mmCIF file of C-alpha atoms in Angstrom:
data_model
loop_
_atom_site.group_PDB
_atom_site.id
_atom_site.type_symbol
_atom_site.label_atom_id
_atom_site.label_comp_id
_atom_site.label_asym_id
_atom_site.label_seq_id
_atom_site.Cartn_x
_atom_site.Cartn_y
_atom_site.Cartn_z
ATOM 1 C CA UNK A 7 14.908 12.544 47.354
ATOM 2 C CA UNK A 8 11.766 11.179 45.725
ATOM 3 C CA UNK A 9 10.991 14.306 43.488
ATOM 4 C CA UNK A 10 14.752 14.260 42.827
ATOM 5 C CA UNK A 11 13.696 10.946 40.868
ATOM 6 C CA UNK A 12 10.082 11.548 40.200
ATOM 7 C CA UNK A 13 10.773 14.743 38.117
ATOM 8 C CA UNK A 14 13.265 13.286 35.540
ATOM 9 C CA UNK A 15 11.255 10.903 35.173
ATOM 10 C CA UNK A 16 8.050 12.416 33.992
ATOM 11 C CA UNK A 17 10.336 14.214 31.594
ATOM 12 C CA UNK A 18 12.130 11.193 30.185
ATOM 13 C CA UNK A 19 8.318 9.324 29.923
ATOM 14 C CA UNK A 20 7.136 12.959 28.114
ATOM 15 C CA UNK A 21 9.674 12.884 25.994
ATOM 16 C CA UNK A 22 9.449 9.926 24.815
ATOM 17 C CA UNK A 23 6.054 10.132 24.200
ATOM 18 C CA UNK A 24 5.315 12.973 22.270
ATOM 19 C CA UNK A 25 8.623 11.980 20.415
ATOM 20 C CA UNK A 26 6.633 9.086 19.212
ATOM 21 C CA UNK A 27 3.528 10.659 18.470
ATOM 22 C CA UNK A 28 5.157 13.185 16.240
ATOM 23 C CA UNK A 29 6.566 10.324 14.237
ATOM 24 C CA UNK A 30 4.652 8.620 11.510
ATOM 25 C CA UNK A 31 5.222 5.553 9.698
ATOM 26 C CA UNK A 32 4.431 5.868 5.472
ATOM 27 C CA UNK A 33 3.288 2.003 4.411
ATOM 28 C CA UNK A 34 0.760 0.195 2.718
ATOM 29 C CA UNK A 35 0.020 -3.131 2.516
ATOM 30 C CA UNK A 36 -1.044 -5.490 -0.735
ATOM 31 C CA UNK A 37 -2.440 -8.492 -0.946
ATOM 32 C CA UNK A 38 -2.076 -10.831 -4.091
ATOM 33 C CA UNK A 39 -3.831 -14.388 -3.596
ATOM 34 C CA UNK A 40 -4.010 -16.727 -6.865
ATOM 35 C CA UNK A 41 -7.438 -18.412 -7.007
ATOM 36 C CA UNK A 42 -6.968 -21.074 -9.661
ATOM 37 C CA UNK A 43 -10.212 -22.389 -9.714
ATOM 38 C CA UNK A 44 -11.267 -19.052 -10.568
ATOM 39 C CA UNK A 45 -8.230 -18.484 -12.805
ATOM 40 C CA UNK A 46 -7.275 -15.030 -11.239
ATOM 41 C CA UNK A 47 -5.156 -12.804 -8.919
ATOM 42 C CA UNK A 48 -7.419 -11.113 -6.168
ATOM 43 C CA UNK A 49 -5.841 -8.004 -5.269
ATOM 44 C CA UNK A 50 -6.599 -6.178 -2.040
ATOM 45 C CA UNK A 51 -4.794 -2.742 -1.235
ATOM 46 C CA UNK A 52 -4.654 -0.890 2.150
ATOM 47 C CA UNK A 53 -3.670 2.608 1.790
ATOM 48 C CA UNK A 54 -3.479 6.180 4.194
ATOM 49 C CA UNK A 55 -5.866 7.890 2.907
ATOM 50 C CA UNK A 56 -4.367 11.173 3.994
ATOM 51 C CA UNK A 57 -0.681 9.843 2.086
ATOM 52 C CA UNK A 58 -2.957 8.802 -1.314
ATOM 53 C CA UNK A 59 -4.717 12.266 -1.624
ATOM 54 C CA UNK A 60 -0.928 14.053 -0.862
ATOM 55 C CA UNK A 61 0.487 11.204 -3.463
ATOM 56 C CA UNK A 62 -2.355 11.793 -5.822
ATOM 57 C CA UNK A 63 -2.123 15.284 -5.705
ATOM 58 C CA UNK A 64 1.245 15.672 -6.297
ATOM 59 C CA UNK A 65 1.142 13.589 -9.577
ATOM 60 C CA UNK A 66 -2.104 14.905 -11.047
ATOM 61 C CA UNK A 67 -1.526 18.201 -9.929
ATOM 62 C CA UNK A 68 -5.085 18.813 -8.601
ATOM 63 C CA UNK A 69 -6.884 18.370 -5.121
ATOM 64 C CA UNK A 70 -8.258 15.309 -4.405
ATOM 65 C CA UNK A 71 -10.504 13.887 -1.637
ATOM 66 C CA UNK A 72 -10.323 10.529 -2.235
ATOM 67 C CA UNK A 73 -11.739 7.890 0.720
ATOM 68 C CA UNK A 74 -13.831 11.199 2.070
ATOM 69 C CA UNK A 75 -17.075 12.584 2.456
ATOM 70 C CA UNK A 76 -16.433 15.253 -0.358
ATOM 71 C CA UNK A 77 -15.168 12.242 -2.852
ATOM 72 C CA UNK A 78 -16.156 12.779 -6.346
ATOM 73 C CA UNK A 79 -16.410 10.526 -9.637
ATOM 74 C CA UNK A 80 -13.375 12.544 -10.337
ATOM 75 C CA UNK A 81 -11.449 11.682 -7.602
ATOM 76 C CA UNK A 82 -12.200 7.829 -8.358
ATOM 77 C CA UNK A 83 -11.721 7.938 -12.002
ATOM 78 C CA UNK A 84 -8.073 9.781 -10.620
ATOM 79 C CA UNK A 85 -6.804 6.882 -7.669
ATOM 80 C CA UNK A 86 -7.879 4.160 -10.464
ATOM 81 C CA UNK A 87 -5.483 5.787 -12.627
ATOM 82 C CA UNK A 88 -2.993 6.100 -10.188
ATOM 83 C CA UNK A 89 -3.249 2.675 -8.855
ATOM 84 C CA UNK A 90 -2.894 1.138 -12.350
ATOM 85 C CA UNK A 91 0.364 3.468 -13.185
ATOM 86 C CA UNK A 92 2.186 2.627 -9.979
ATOM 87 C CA UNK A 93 0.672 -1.296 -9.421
ATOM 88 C CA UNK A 94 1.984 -3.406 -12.040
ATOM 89 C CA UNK A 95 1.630 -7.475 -12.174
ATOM 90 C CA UNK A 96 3.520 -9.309 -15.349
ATOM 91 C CA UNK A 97 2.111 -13.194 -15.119
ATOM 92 C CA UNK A 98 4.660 -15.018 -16.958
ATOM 93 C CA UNK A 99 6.247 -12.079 -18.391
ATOM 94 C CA UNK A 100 3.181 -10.483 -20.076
ATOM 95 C CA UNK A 101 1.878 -7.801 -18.714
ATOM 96 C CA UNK A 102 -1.952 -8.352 -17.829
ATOM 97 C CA UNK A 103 -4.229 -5.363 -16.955
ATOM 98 C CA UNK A 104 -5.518 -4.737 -13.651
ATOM 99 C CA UNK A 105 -9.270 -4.668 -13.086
ATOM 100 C CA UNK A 106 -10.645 -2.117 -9.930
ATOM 101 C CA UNK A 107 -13.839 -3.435 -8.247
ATOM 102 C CA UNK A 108 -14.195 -1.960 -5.465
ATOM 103 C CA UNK A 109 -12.933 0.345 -2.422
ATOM 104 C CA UNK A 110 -14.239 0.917 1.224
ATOM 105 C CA UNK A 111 -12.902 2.949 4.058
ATOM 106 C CA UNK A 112 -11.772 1.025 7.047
ATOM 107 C CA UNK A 113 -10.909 2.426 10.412
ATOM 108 C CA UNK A 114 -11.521 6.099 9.419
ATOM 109 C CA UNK A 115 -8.091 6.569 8.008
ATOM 110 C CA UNK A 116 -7.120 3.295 5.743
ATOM 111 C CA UNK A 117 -8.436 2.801 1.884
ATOM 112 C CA UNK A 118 -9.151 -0.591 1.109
ATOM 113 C CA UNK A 119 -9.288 -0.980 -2.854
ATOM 114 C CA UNK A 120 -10.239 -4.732 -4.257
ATOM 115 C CA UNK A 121 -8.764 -5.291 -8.018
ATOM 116 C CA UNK A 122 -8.277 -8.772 -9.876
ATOM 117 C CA UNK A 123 -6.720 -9.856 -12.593
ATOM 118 C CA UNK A 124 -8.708 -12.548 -14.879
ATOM 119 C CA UNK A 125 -7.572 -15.175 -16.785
ATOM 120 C CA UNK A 126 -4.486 -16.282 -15.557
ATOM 121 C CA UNK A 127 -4.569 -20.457 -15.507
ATOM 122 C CA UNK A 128 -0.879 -20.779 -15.063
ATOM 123 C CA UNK A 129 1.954 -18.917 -12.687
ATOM 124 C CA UNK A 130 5.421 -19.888 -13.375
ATOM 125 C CA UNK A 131 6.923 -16.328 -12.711
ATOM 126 C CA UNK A 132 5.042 -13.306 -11.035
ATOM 127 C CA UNK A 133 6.596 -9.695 -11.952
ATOM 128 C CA UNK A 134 5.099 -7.286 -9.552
ATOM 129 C CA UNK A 135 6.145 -3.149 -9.501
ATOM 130 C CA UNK A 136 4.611 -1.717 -6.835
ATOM 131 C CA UNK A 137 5.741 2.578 -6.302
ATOM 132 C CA UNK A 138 2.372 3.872 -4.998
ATOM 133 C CA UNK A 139 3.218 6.480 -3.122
ATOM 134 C CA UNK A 140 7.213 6.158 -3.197
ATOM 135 C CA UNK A 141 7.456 9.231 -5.588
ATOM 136 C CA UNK A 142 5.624 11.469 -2.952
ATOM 137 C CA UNK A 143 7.778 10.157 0.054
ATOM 138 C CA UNK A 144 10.863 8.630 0.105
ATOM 139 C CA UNK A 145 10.234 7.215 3.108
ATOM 140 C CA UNK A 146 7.118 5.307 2.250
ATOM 141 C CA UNK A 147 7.432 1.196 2.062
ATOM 142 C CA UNK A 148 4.634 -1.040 0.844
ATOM 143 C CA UNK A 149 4.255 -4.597 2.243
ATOM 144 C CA UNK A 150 3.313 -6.943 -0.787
ATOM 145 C CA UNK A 151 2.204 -10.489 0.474
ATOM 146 C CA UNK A 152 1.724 -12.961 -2.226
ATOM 147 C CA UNK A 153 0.086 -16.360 -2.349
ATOM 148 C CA UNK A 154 0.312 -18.469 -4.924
ATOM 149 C CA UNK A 155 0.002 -22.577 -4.885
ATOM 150 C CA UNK A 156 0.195 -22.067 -1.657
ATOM 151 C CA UNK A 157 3.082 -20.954 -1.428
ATOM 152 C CA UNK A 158 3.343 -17.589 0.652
ATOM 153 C CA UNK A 159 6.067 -14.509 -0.033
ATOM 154 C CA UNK A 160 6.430 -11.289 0.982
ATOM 155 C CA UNK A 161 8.207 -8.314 -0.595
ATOM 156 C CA UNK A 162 8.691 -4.855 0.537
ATOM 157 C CA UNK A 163 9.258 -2.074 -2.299
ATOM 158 C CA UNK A 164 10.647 1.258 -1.002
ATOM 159 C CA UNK A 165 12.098 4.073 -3.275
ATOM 160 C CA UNK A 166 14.972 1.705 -3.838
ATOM 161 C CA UNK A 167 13.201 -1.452 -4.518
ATOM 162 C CA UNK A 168 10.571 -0.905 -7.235
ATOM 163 C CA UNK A 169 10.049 -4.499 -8.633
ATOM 164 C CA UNK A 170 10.207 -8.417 -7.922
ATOM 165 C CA UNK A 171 10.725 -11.600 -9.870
ATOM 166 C CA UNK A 172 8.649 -14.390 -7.958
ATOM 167 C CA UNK A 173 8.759 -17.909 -9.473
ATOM 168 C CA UNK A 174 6.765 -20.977 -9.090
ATOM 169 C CA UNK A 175 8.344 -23.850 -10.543
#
Protein backbone atom coordinates (compact mmCIF):
# COMPACT_ATOMS: atom_id res chain seq x y z
CA UNK A 1 0.00 0.00 0.00
CA UNK A 2 2.65 2.53 0.98
CA UNK A 3 4.77 2.31 -2.31
CA UNK A 4 1.36 2.33 -4.02
CA UNK A 5 1.43 6.08 -2.66
CA UNK A 6 5.08 6.68 -2.23
CA UNK A 7 5.85 6.10 -5.99
CA UNK A 8 3.37 8.65 -7.53
CA UNK A 9 4.45 10.73 -5.44
CA UNK A 10 8.11 11.08 -6.10
CA UNK A 11 6.94 11.42 -9.67
CA UNK A 12 4.41 14.18 -9.15
CA UNK A 13 7.32 16.10 -6.71
CA UNK A 14 9.93 15.28 -9.93
CA UNK A 15 7.84 16.59 -12.13
CA UNK A 16 7.17 19.41 -10.80
CA UNK A 17 10.47 20.19 -10.14
CA UNK A 18 12.41 19.92 -13.06
CA UNK A 19 9.25 21.51 -14.74
CA UNK A 20 10.24 24.55 -12.84
CA UNK A 21 13.77 24.51 -13.30
CA UNK A 22 13.44 24.35 -17.03
CA UNK A 23 11.40 27.51 -16.86
CA UNK A 24 12.94 30.92 -16.78
CA UNK A 25 11.58 34.18 -16.06
CA UNK A 26 12.99 37.27 -18.72
CA UNK A 27 12.84 40.71 -16.37
CA UNK A 28 14.77 43.49 -15.34
CA UNK A 29 14.32 45.88 -12.95
CA UNK A 30 14.91 49.99 -13.06
CA UNK A 31 15.18 52.27 -10.66
CA UNK A 32 14.44 56.10 -11.22
CA UNK A 33 14.75 58.25 -7.87
CA UNK A 34 14.54 62.24 -8.32
CA UNK A 35 17.14 63.89 -6.06
CA UNK A 36 16.13 67.54 -6.12
CA UNK A 37 18.68 68.86 -4.12
CA UNK A 38 20.94 67.50 -6.57
CA UNK A 39 18.63 68.42 -9.46
CA UNK A 40 18.75 64.88 -11.14
CA UNK A 41 17.25 61.42 -11.91
CA UNK A 42 19.57 58.56 -10.49
CA UNK A 43 19.08 55.67 -12.58
CA UNK A 44 19.99 52.17 -11.48
CA UNK A 45 19.42 49.11 -13.94
CA UNK A 46 19.48 45.35 -13.07
CA UNK A 47 19.85 43.23 -16.02
CA UNK A 48 20.60 39.10 -16.97
CA UNK A 49 23.59 39.29 -18.13
CA UNK A 50 23.21 36.16 -20.19
CA UNK A 51 19.58 37.96 -21.81
CA UNK A 52 21.78 41.49 -22.48
CA UNK A 53 24.67 39.74 -24.42
CA UNK A 54 21.69 37.50 -26.48
CA UNK A 55 19.72 41.10 -26.71
CA UNK A 56 22.88 42.89 -27.63
CA UNK A 57 23.88 40.52 -30.01
CA UNK A 58 20.97 40.27 -31.84
CA UNK A 59 20.78 44.09 -32.50
CA UNK A 60 24.44 44.79 -33.20
CA UNK A 61 24.92 41.75 -34.92
CA UNK A 62 28.25 40.83 -33.24
CA UNK A 63 29.29 38.74 -30.06
CA UNK A 64 29.39 40.35 -27.04
CA UNK A 65 30.61 39.48 -23.50
CA UNK A 66 29.34 42.07 -21.67
CA UNK A 67 29.33 41.73 -17.47
CA UNK A 68 32.25 38.86 -18.12
CA UNK A 69 35.69 38.12 -17.67
CA UNK A 70 36.41 38.44 -21.53
CA UNK A 71 34.51 42.08 -21.53
CA UNK A 72 36.09 44.50 -23.79
CA UNK A 73 35.97 48.47 -24.29
CA UNK A 74 33.96 47.29 -27.18
CA UNK A 75 31.51 45.52 -25.51
CA UNK A 76 30.95 48.67 -23.11
CA UNK A 77 31.04 51.28 -25.69
CA UNK A 78 28.12 48.57 -27.34
CA UNK A 79 25.53 48.04 -23.92
CA UNK A 80 25.94 52.04 -23.48
CA UNK A 81 24.58 52.30 -26.82
CA UNK A 82 22.06 49.93 -26.34
CA UNK A 83 20.91 51.16 -23.06
CA UNK A 84 20.52 54.73 -24.39
CA UNK A 85 18.43 53.43 -27.66
CA UNK A 86 16.01 51.30 -25.66
CA UNK A 87 15.96 53.61 -22.10
CA UNK A 88 14.36 56.77 -22.81
CA UNK A 89 13.28 59.53 -20.01
CA UNK A 90 11.31 62.85 -21.47
CA UNK A 91 11.22 65.37 -18.18
CA UNK A 92 8.46 67.58 -19.02
CA UNK A 93 8.22 66.56 -22.50
CA UNK A 94 11.84 67.21 -23.59
CA UNK A 95 13.81 64.64 -24.08
CA UNK A 96 17.05 64.84 -21.79
CA UNK A 97 20.09 62.57 -22.46
CA UNK A 98 21.06 59.85 -20.31
CA UNK A 99 24.48 59.88 -18.68
CA UNK A 100 26.23 56.05 -17.90
CA UNK A 101 28.50 56.05 -14.80
CA UNK A 102 28.97 53.06 -13.89
CA UNK A 103 28.20 49.11 -13.94
CA UNK A 104 29.12 46.17 -11.53
CA UNK A 105 28.22 42.55 -11.55
CA UNK A 106 26.10 41.38 -8.72
CA UNK A 107 25.33 37.83 -7.81
CA UNK A 108 27.33 36.29 -10.73
CA UNK A 109 24.50 36.59 -13.17
CA UNK A 110 22.76 40.28 -12.74
CA UNK A 111 24.32 43.68 -14.42
CA UNK A 112 23.90 46.54 -12.36
CA UNK A 113 24.42 49.80 -14.60
CA UNK A 114 24.17 53.40 -12.61
CA UNK A 115 23.11 56.39 -15.17
CA UNK A 116 21.69 59.97 -14.17
CA UNK A 117 20.23 62.50 -15.72
CA UNK A 118 21.44 66.22 -14.67
CA UNK A 119 19.72 69.20 -14.50
CA UNK A 120 16.30 68.57 -14.04
CA UNK A 121 14.91 71.23 -11.14
CA UNK A 122 11.31 70.60 -11.93
CA UNK A 123 9.02 67.24 -12.67
CA UNK A 124 5.56 67.91 -13.67
CA UNK A 125 5.33 64.92 -16.19
CA UNK A 126 7.91 61.97 -16.51
CA UNK A 127 7.86 60.13 -20.10
CA UNK A 128 9.77 56.97 -19.67
CA UNK A 129 10.25 54.13 -22.82
CA UNK A 130 11.82 51.40 -21.54
CA UNK A 131 12.21 48.09 -24.51
CA UNK A 132 15.61 46.73 -23.37
CA UNK A 133 15.49 43.52 -24.24
CA UNK A 134 11.68 43.25 -25.47
CA UNK A 135 12.86 43.04 -29.18
CA UNK A 136 14.99 39.86 -28.37
CA UNK A 137 12.13 38.15 -26.30
CA UNK A 138 8.73 38.68 -26.31
CA UNK A 139 8.41 37.41 -23.19
CA UNK A 140 10.74 39.70 -21.35
CA UNK A 141 9.03 42.44 -18.79
CA UNK A 142 11.00 45.18 -17.07
CA UNK A 143 9.92 46.46 -13.61
CA UNK A 144 10.37 50.38 -13.64
CA UNK A 145 9.98 51.86 -10.02
CA UNK A 146 9.92 55.55 -9.91
CA UNK A 147 10.26 58.05 -7.10
CA UNK A 148 9.66 61.32 -7.40
CA UNK A 149 8.50 63.97 -4.47
CA UNK A 150 8.07 61.18 -2.81
CA UNK A 151 5.75 59.91 -4.43
CA UNK A 152 6.41 56.14 -5.48
CA UNK A 153 5.06 54.31 -8.97
CA UNK A 154 5.72 51.42 -10.64
CA UNK A 155 5.33 50.46 -14.30
CA UNK A 156 5.94 47.32 -16.09
CA UNK A 157 6.78 47.59 -20.01
CA UNK A 158 6.49 44.28 -21.93
CA UNK A 159 6.44 43.99 -25.82
CA UNK A 160 3.02 45.55 -25.58
CA UNK A 161 3.64 48.33 -23.25
CA UNK A 162 6.63 50.38 -24.44
CA UNK A 163 6.04 53.82 -22.71
CA UNK A 164 4.42 55.78 -19.64
CA UNK A 165 3.09 59.23 -18.91
CA UNK A 166 3.78 59.86 -15.06
CA UNK A 167 2.64 63.25 -13.68
CA UNK A 168 3.36 65.20 -10.64
CA UNK A 169 1.08 67.93 -10.18
Amino acid sequence: MKKRIVFPVLFILFVLSTAFSFHKFYVGVYQVNYAPEKKMLQITSRIFIDDLNNGVEKKYKTKTNIGTGKETEADVALLKKYLAENFIVKVNGQSKPIVFLSKEVEANDVLVCYSRISDVSKIKTLEISNTILVDWNSDQQNITHVSVFGIKKSVLFTASSRKELLKYD
